[in-house]
Short mmCIF file of C-alpha atoms in Angstrom, two decimals:
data_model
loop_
_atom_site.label_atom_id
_atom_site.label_comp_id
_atom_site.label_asym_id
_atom_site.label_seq_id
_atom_site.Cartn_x
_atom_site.Cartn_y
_atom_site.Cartn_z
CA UNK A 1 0.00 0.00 0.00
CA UNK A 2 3.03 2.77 0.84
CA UNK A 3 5.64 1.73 -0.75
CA UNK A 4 8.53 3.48 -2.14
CA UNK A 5 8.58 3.74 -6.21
CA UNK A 6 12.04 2.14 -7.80
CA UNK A 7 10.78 3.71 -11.11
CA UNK A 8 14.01 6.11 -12.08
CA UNK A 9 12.44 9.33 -13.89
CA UNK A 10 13.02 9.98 -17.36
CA UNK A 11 15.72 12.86 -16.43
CA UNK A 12 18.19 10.30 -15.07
CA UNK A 13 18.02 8.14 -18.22
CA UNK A 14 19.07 11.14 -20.33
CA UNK A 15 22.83 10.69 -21.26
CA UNK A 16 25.27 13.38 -19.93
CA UNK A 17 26.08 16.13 -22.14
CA UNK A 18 29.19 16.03 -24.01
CA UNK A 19 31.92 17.65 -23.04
CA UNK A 20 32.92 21.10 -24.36
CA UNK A 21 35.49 22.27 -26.59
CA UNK A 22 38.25 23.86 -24.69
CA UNK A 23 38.44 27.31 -24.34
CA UNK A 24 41.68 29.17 -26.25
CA UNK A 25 43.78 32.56 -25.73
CA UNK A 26 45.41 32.56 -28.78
CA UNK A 27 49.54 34.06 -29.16
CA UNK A 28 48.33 37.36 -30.04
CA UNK A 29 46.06 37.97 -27.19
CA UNK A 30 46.46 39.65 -24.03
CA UNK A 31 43.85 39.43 -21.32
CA UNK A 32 44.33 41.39 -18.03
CA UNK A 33 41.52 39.91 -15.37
CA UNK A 34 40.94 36.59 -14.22
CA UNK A 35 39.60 33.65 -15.83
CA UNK A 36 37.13 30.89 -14.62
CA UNK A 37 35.93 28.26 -16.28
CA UNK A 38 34.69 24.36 -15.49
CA UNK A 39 36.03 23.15 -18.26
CA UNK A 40 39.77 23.49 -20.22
CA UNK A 41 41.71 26.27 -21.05
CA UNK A 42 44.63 26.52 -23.47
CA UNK A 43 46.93 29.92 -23.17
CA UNK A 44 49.14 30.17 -26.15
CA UNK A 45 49.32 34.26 -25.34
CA UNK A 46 49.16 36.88 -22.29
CA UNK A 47 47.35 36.60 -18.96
CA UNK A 48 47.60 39.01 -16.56
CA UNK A 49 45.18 37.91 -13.54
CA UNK A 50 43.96 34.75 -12.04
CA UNK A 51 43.14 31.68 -13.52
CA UNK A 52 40.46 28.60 -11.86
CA UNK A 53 39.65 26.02 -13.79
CA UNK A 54 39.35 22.21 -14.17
CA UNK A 55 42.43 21.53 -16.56
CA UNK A 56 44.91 24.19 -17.72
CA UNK A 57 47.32 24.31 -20.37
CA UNK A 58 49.98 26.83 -20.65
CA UNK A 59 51.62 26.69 -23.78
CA UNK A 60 55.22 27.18 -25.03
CA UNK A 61 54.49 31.14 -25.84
CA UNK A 62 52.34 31.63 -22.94
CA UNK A 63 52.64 34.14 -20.02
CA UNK A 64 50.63 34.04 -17.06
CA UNK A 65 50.59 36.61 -14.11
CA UNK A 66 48.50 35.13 -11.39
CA UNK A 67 47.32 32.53 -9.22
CA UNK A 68 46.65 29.50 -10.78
CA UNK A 69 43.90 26.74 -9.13
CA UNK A 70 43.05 23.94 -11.11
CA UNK A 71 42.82 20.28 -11.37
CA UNK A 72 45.60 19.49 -14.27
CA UNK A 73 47.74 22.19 -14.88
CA UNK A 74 50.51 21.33 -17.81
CA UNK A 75 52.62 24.16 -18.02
CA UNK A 76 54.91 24.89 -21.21
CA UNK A 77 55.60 28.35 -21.54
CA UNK A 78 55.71 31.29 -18.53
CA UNK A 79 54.32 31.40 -15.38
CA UNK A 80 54.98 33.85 -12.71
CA UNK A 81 52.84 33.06 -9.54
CA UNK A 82 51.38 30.07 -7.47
CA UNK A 83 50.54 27.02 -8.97
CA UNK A 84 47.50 24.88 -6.88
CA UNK A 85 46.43 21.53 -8.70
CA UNK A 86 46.17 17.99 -8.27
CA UNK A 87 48.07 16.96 -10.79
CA UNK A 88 51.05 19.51 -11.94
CA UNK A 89 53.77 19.24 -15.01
CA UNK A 90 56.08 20.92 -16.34
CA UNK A 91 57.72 20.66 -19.58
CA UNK A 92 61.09 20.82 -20.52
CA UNK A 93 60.41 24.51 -21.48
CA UNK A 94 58.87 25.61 -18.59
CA UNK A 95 59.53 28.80 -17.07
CA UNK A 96 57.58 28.97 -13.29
CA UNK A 97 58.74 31.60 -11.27
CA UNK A 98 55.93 30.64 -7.80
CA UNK A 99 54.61 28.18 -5.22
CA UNK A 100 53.23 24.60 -6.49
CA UNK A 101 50.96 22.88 -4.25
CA UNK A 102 50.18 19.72 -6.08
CA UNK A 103 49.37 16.04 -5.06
CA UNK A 104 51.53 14.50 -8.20
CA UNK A 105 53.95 16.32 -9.96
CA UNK A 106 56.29 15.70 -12.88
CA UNK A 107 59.14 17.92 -14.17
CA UNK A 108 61.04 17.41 -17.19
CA UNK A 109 64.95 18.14 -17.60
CA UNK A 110 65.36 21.28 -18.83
CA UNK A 111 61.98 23.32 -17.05
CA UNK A 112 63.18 26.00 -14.66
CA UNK A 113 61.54 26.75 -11.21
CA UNK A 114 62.11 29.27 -8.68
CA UNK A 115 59.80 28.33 -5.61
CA UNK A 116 58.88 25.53 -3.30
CA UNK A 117 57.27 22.65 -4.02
CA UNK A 118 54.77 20.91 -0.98
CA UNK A 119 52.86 18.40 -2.09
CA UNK A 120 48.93 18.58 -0.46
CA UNK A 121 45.75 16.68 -0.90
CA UNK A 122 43.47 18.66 -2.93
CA UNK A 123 39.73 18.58 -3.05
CA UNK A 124 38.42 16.74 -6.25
CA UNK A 125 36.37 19.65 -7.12
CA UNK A 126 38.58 22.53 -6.65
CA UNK A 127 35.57 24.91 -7.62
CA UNK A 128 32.88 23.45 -5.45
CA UNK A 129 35.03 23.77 -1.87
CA UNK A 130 35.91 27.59 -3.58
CA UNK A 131 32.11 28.33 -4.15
CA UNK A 132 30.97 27.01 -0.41
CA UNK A 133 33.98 29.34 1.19
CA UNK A 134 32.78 32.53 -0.70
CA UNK A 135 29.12 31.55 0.42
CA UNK A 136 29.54 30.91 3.83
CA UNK A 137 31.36 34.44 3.93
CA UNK A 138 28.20 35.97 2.17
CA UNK A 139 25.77 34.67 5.03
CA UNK A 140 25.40 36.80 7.87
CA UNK A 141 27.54 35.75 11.50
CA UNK A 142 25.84 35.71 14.93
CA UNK A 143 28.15 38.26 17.03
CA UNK A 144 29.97 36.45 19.70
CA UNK A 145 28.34 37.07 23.29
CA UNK A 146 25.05 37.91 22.03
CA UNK A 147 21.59 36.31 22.91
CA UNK A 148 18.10 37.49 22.41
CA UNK A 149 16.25 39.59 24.67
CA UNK A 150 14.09 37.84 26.96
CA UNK A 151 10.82 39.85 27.03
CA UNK A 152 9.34 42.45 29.27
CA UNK A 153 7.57 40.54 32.19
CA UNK A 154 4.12 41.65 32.67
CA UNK A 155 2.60 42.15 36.67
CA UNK A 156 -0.93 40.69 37.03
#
């Protein structure tokens, strides 16, 4: 009489979307702000600002000024900042000039770095744990020490 339906709806049977092309900055363009994206993003030019996305590459005529969060980062060309990904490599023409916190990470003879290297576990979705922290900044804090106000008592 209750009982609890195994039907699946027809939403679930739909087939996940495919995958979309990755997103390029080509050699002859500079972009000064920060970039975000779920997907992939190839830099064969400038990038002055941040960059957060799922996988990164950096190609051989790249430069990048920023912070870099991601979950693959492959870096060829120029990077001058912090480097935050699961899985991190450099090339044999690799120029990072930062921090790399990585969980794996592969350099080739021949890439140059100037920074430390510490090795961390990163969250799978990089974005997800990014989005909660700006939330839970956006909601409103009870102030230490305060409680409500009992009310007024009322004589009979």
């Amino acid at each position: 009489m209750f009982s609890k339906s195994n039907k699946k709806s027809a939403a679930d049977n739909k087939p996940a979307p495919p995958p979309a092309p990755p997103s390029i900055v080509s050699r002859d363009l500079s972009i000064v702000g920060d970039l975000l994206s779920d997907g992939e993003i190839q830099i064969d030019g400038k990038v002055n600002g941040d960059i957060r996305t799922r996988i990164l590459i950096v190609g051989e005529s790249a430069k990048v000024k920023g912070e870099i969060v991601a979950e693959t980062c492959h870096v060829l060309g120029r990077v001058d900042g912090q480097i935050k990904a699961k899985v991190v490599k450099l090339a044999d023409t690799a120029h990072v000039v930062g921090d790399i916190l990585h969980e794996d990470l592969s350099i080739e003879t021949g890439a140059f770095l100037e920074g430390h290297c510490k090795r961390m576990v990163i969250p799978e979705d990089v974005h997800k744990a990014e989005k909660d922290a700006a939330q839970d900044t956006a909601k409103p804090k009870p102030q230490a020490g305060a409680s409500p106000k009992p009310a007024p008592a009322t004589a009979k």
